[in-house]
mmCIF file of C-alpha atoms and ligand atoms in Angstrom:
data_model
loop_
_atom_site.group_PDB
_atom_site.id
_atom_site.type_symbol
_atom_site.label_atom_id
_atom_site.label_comp_id
_atom_site.label_asym_id
_atom_site.label_seq_id
_atom_site.Cartn_x
_atom_site.Cartn_y
_atom_site.Cartn_z
ATOM 1 C CA MET A 1 20.208 89.224 27.056
ATOM 2 C CA ALA A 2 21.882 92.583 26.499
ATOM 3 C CA THR A 3 19.544 95.528 26.975
ATOM 4 C CA SER A 4 19.166 97.365 23.665
ATOM 5 C CA LYS A 5 17.439 100.485 24.919
ATOM 6 C CA SER A 6 17.774 102.708 27.949
ATOM 7 C CA VAL A 7 15.672 105.355 29.655
ATOM 8 C CA LEU A 8 16.421 107.533 32.684
ATOM 9 C CA PHE A 9 13.498 109.326 34.346
ATOM 10 C CA VAL A 10 14.465 112.600 36.056
ATOM 11 C CA CYS A 11 12.811 115.086 38.406
ATOM 12 C CA LEU A 12 14.000 117.624 41.004
ATOM 13 C CA GLY A 13 14.599 115.327 43.993
ATOM 14 C CA ASN A 14 14.230 111.719 42.672
ATOM 15 C CA ILE A 15 11.850 110.845 45.490
ATOM 16 C CA CYS A 16 8.418 111.765 44.032
ATOM 17 C CA ARG A 17 7.824 111.867 40.261
ATOM 18 C CA SER A 18 10.787 110.063 38.679
ATOM 19 C CA PRO A 19 10.643 106.929 40.935
ATOM 20 C CA ILE A 20 6.915 106.676 40.067
ATOM 21 C CA ALA A 21 7.658 106.990 36.340
ATOM 22 C CA GLU A 22 10.462 104.400 36.656
ATOM 23 C CA ALA A 23 8.218 101.934 38.534
ATOM 24 C CA VAL A 24 5.282 102.403 36.131
ATOM 25 C CA PHE A 25 7.496 102.009 33.049
ATOM 26 C CA ARG A 26 9.221 98.925 34.495
ATOM 27 C CA LYS A 27 5.838 97.278 35.185
ATOM 28 C CA GLN A 28 4.530 98.120 31.718
ATOM 29 C CA ALA A 29 7.710 96.744 30.080
ATOM 30 C CA THR A 30 7.518 93.610 32.280
ATOM 31 C CA ASP A 31 3.826 93.052 31.448
ATOM 32 C CA LYS A 32 4.667 93.502 27.746
ATOM 33 C CA GLY A 33 7.510 90.955 28.053
ATOM 34 C CA VAL A 34 10.220 93.401 26.989
ATOM 35 C CA ALA A 35 11.760 94.360 30.366
ATOM 36 C CA ASN A 36 14.994 92.539 29.478
ATOM 37 C CA ASP A 37 15.431 94.838 26.469
ATOM 38 C CA TRP A 38 15.533 97.915 28.696
ATOM 39 C CA ARG A 39 17.910 99.551 31.135
ATOM 40 C CA ILE A 40 15.602 101.663 33.360
ATOM 41 C CA ASP A 41 16.528 104.032 36.196
ATOM 42 C CA SER A 42 15.688 107.406 37.706
ATOM 43 C CA ALA A 43 17.696 110.342 39.058
ATOM 44 C CA ALA A 44 17.494 113.939 40.318
ATOM 45 C CA THR A 45 18.650 117.274 38.948
ATOM 46 C CA SER A 46 19.346 118.396 42.548
ATOM 47 C CA THR A 47 21.246 117.066 45.566
ATOM 48 C CA TYR A 48 18.269 117.716 47.887
ATOM 49 C CA GLU A 49 17.439 114.075 48.723
ATOM 50 C CA ILE A 50 20.505 112.015 47.750
ATOM 51 C CA GLY A 51 20.412 108.646 49.545
ATOM 52 C CA ASN A 52 16.775 108.985 50.602
ATOM 53 C CA PRO A 53 13.990 106.504 49.742
ATOM 54 C CA PRO A 54 10.961 107.457 47.616
ATOM 55 C CA ASP A 55 8.316 109.678 49.258
ATOM 56 C CA HIS A 56 5.837 107.671 51.371
ATOM 57 C CA ARG A 57 2.895 109.218 49.497
ATOM 58 C CA GLY A 58 4.307 107.896 46.217
ATOM 59 C CA LEU A 59 4.894 104.459 47.757
ATOM 60 C CA ALA A 60 1.272 104.409 48.998
ATOM 61 C CA CYS A 61 0.045 105.456 45.551
ATOM 62 C CA MET A 62 2.049 102.665 43.874
ATOM 63 C CA LYS A 63 0.671 100.121 46.383
ATOM 64 C CA ARG A 64 -2.910 101.261 45.585
ATOM 65 C CA HIS A 65 -2.241 100.616 41.890
ATOM 66 C CA GLY A 66 -0.358 97.323 42.368
ATOM 67 C CA VAL A 67 2.881 98.728 40.935
ATOM 68 C CA PRO A 68 6.006 97.269 42.612
ATOM 69 C CA MET A 69 8.348 100.087 43.603
ATOM 70 C CA ARG A 70 12.012 99.875 44.549
ATOM 71 C CA HIS A 71 12.232 101.396 48.014
ATOM 72 C CA VAL A 72 14.331 101.230 51.099
ATOM 73 C CA ALA A 73 12.150 99.490 53.634
ATOM 74 C CA ARG A 74 14.565 97.654 55.755
ATOM 75 C CA GLN A 75 14.493 96.364 59.341
ATOM 76 C CA TRP A 76 17.341 94.020 58.508
ATOM 77 C CA CYS A 77 20.998 94.873 58.781
ATOM 78 C CA ILE A 78 21.960 92.330 56.103
ATOM 79 C CA ASP A 79 24.209 94.087 53.633
ATOM 80 C CA SER A 80 26.221 93.296 50.498
ATOM 81 C CA GLY A 81 29.542 94.551 49.196
ATOM 82 C CA ALA A 82 32.012 94.350 46.311
ATOM 83 C CA THR A 83 35.676 93.306 46.043
ATOM 84 C CA SER A 84 36.270 96.281 43.679
ATOM 85 C CA ASN A 85 35.338 99.945 43.706
ATOM 86 C CA TRP A 86 34.249 99.838 40.061
ATOM 87 C CA ASN A 87 30.627 100.661 40.738
ATOM 88 C CA GLU A 88 31.010 102.709 43.916
ATOM 89 C CA GLY A 89 27.770 104.649 44.512
ATOM 90 C CA SER A 90 25.890 103.099 41.574
ATOM 91 C CA SER A 91 22.368 101.735 41.907
ATOM 92 C CA PRO A 92 21.879 97.958 41.583
ATOM 93 C CA ASP A 93 21.645 96.794 37.958
ATOM 94 C CA THR A 94 18.024 97.215 36.829
ATOM 95 C CA ARG A 95 17.916 93.777 35.168
ATOM 96 C CA GLY A 96 18.579 92.194 38.528
ATOM 97 C CA ILE A 97 15.993 94.393 40.147
ATOM 98 C CA ALA A 98 13.406 93.449 37.493
ATOM 99 C CA CYS A 99 14.162 89.784 38.211
ATOM 100 C CA LEU A 100 13.801 90.289 41.973
ATOM 101 C CA LEU A 101 10.528 92.191 41.511
ATOM 102 C CA LYS A 102 9.171 89.423 39.248
ATOM 103 C CA HIS A 103 9.714 87.065 42.196
ATOM 104 C CA GLY A 104 8.060 89.528 44.551
ATOM 105 C CA ILE A 105 11.356 90.364 46.213
ATOM 106 C CA GLU A 106 11.544 94.076 46.860
ATOM 107 C CA THR A 107 14.864 95.797 46.616
ATOM 108 C CA ASP A 108 15.898 99.282 47.418
ATOM 109 C CA HIS A 109 16.194 102.532 45.525
ATOM 110 C CA SER A 110 17.809 105.589 46.984
ATOM 111 C CA ALA A 111 17.759 109.013 45.356
ATOM 112 C CA ARG A 112 20.771 109.908 43.228
ATOM 113 C CA GLN A 113 21.768 112.891 41.089
ATOM 114 C CA VAL A 114 22.090 112.627 37.310
ATOM 115 C CA THR A 115 25.735 112.093 36.283
ATOM 116 C CA GLN A 116 27.899 112.931 33.263
ATOM 117 C CA ASP A 117 27.954 109.194 32.481
ATOM 118 C CA ASP A 118 24.126 109.218 32.275
ATOM 119 C CA PHE A 119 24.204 111.771 29.457
ATOM 120 C CA GLN A 120 26.778 109.653 27.614
ATOM 121 C CA THR A 121 25.095 106.257 28.061
ATOM 122 C CA TYR A 122 21.286 106.636 28.158
ATOM 123 C CA ASP A 123 19.270 106.774 24.921
ATOM 124 C CA TYR A 124 16.536 108.837 26.596
ATOM 125 C CA ILE A 125 16.455 111.148 29.597
ATOM 126 C CA LEU A 126 12.781 111.972 30.255
ATOM 127 C CA CYS A 127 11.966 114.721 32.743
ATOM 128 C CA MET A 128 8.853 116.240 34.303
ATOM 129 C CA ASP A 129 8.762 120.014 33.989
ATOM 130 C CA GLU A 130 10.415 123.016 32.339
ATOM 131 C CA ASN A 131 12.832 123.562 35.247
ATOM 132 C CA ASN A 132 14.084 119.961 34.976
ATOM 133 C CA LEU A 133 14.460 120.419 31.214
ATOM 134 C CA SER A 134 16.484 123.612 31.490
ATOM 135 C CA ASP A 135 18.662 122.163 34.287
ATOM 136 C CA LEU A 136 19.344 119.033 32.198
ATOM 137 C CA ASN A 137 20.127 120.989 29.025
ATOM 138 C CA LYS A 138 22.515 123.183 31.011
ATOM 139 C CA LYS A 139 24.284 120.107 32.439
ATOM 140 C CA ALA A 140 24.327 118.394 29.013
ATOM 141 C CA SER A 141 26.008 121.433 27.414
ATOM 142 C CA ARG A 142 29.004 120.764 29.671
ATOM 143 C CA VAL A 143 29.233 117.050 28.749
ATOM 144 C CA LYS A 144 31.414 115.684 25.915
ATOM 145 C CA ASP A 145 29.653 113.146 23.612
ATOM 146 C CA CYS A 146 26.163 113.579 25.058
ATOM 147 C CA LYS A 147 24.140 110.748 23.510
ATOM 148 C CA ALA A 148 20.831 111.086 25.356
ATOM 149 C CA LYS A 149 17.698 112.558 23.864
ATOM 150 C CA ILE A 150 16.485 114.924 26.623
ATOM 151 C CA GLU A 151 12.702 115.337 26.512
ATOM 152 C CA LEU A 152 9.670 116.059 28.645
ATOM 153 C CA LEU A 153 7.929 112.785 29.547
ATOM 154 C CA GLY A 154 4.679 114.754 29.071
ATOM 155 C CA SER A 155 5.465 115.201 25.362
ATOM 156 C CA TYR A 156 4.253 111.584 24.969
ATOM 157 C CA ASP A 157 0.887 112.230 26.670
ATOM 158 C CA PRO A 158 -2.087 111.396 24.389
ATOM 159 C CA GLN A 159 -4.048 113.893 26.523
ATOM 160 C CA LYS A 160 -1.385 116.575 25.815
ATOM 161 C CA GLN A 161 -0.705 117.434 29.514
ATOM 162 C CA LEU A 162 2.872 118.510 28.817
ATOM 163 C CA ILE A 163 3.986 119.231 32.413
ATOM 164 C CA ILE A 164 3.995 116.717 35.305
ATOM 165 C CA ARG A 165 3.879 119.035 38.310
ATOM 166 C CA ASP A 166 5.966 118.622 41.469
ATOM 167 C CA PRO A 167 3.666 117.123 44.158
ATOM 168 C CA TYR A 168 6.155 117.657 47.015
ATOM 169 C CA TYR A 169 3.955 120.276 48.776
ATOM 170 C CA GLY A 170 0.785 118.607 47.458
ATOM 171 C CA SER A 171 -1.825 116.041 48.489
ATOM 172 C CA ASP A 172 -2.441 112.345 47.837
ATOM 173 C CA GLN A 173 -4.612 113.483 44.910
ATOM 174 C CA ASP A 174 -1.614 115.262 43.421
ATOM 175 C CA PHE A 175 0.331 111.978 43.571
ATOM 176 C CA GLU A 176 -2.629 110.264 41.868
ATOM 177 C CA THR A 177 -2.424 112.861 39.095
ATOM 178 C CA VAL A 178 1.332 112.221 38.739
ATOM 179 C CA TYR A 179 0.631 108.470 38.544
ATOM 180 C CA GLU A 180 -2.082 108.863 35.871
ATOM 181 C CA GLN A 181 0.110 111.143 33.741
ATOM 182 C CA CYS A 182 3.098 108.770 34.080
ATOM 183 C CA ALA A 183 0.924 105.756 33.184
ATOM 184 C CA ARG A 184 -0.341 107.431 29.971
ATOM 185 C CA CYS A 185 3.034 108.833 28.942
ATOM 186 C CA CYS A 186 5.088 105.706 29.711
ATOM 187 C CA ARG A 187 2.619 103.556 27.764
ATOM 188 C CA ALA A 188 2.869 105.846 24.717
ATOM 189 C CA PHE A 189 6.691 106.016 25.010
ATOM 190 C CA LEU A 190 6.971 102.212 25.370
ATOM 191 C CA ASP A 191 4.661 101.546 22.409
ATOM 192 C CA ALA A 192 6.645 103.982 20.278
ATOM 193 C CA ASN A 193 9.930 102.248 21.184
ATOM 194 C CA SER A 194 9.272 98.517 21.454
HETATM 195 N N1 LIG B 16 12.735 123.748 45.919
HETATM 196 C C1 LIG B 16 11.629 123.659 45.662
HETATM 197 C C2 LIG B 16 10.254 123.470 45.351
HETATM 198 C C3 LIG B 16 9.530 124.521 44.776
HETATM 199 C C4 LIG B 16 8.174 124.334 44.439
HETATM 200 C C5 LIG B 16 7.571 123.113 44.681
HETATM 201 C C6 LIG B 16 8.290 122.076 45.266
HETATM 202 C C7 LIG B 16 9.624 122.268 45.613
HETATM 203 C C8 LIG B 16 10.354 121.151 46.231
HETATM 204 C C9 LIG B 16 11.055 121.295 47.427
HETATM 205 C C10 LIG B 16 11.708 120.211 47.949
HETATM 206 N N2 LIG B 16 12.378 120.256 49.149
HETATM 207 C C11 LIG B 16 12.290 121.403 50.057
HETATM 208 C C12 LIG B 16 13.368 122.417 49.771
HETATM 209 C C13 LIG B 16 14.733 121.751 49.710
HETATM 210 N N3 LIG B 16 15.844 122.700 49.944
HETATM 211 C C14 LIG B 16 15.868 123.774 48.916
HETATM 212 C C15 LIG B 16 17.066 124.691 49.097
HETATM 213 C C16 LIG B 16 18.353 123.886 49.126
HETATM 214 C C17 LIG B 16 18.299 122.801 50.166
HETATM 215 C C18 LIG B 16 17.101 121.901 49.947
HETATM 216 C C19 LIG B 16 11.681 118.981 47.242
HETATM 217 C C20 LIG B 16 12.348 117.833 47.709
HETATM 218 C C21 LIG B 16 12.271 116.644 46.987
HETATM 219 C C22 LIG B 16 11.551 116.563 45.808
HETATM 220 C C23 LIG B 16 10.897 117.687 45.340
HETATM 221 C C24 LIG B 16 10.957 118.905 46.048
HETATM 222 N N4 LIG B 16 10.311 119.977 45.567
#
């Protein structure tokens, strides 16, 4: 089934907040039976962590809450490749990932920076704080045919906590706070859009 809606979660490095938001939203959409309607991904405003897996504190937080998270956790050297260069550097298609996760097969996510194509193809780009928002609006102003609605994920919070703070220099409790905010906001965003 073609996905009819799309959301890209964005933060500074795409290793802490936005992979958590992506994982939480994907689980909520799966539990609601609408995951196939959505294209879901996450990205960074910066190049700080490109190619790196999600932060281990975020992974531990997701495990505590039973939320499957795409992460690079590989001992194996099994790899896959393409006959074309059409999707060079792209993440695996999220519908395939959702299917793998449903069967308990973890797959990997590595940090990537938001691209011009993201602004032209995503319905929503939801970010975490005012710096992300200003960086995204600056990038969007240089993109032709920007389609995405660029908003703070926190603008959906029933508890009105507008900013989801960067936990990079923080504690496990700070990651818990990020998780709780993402859970509330993603639920409200999903219910408003499906
Ligand atoms: N910057 C900032 C900042 C300010 C306040 C609170 C957190 C952060 C902070 C710092 C990070 N990496 C350390 C600095 C990286 N280098 C900065 C100079 C260019 C070369 C790279 C993060 C990495 C991943 C995700 C979130 C991060 N967030």
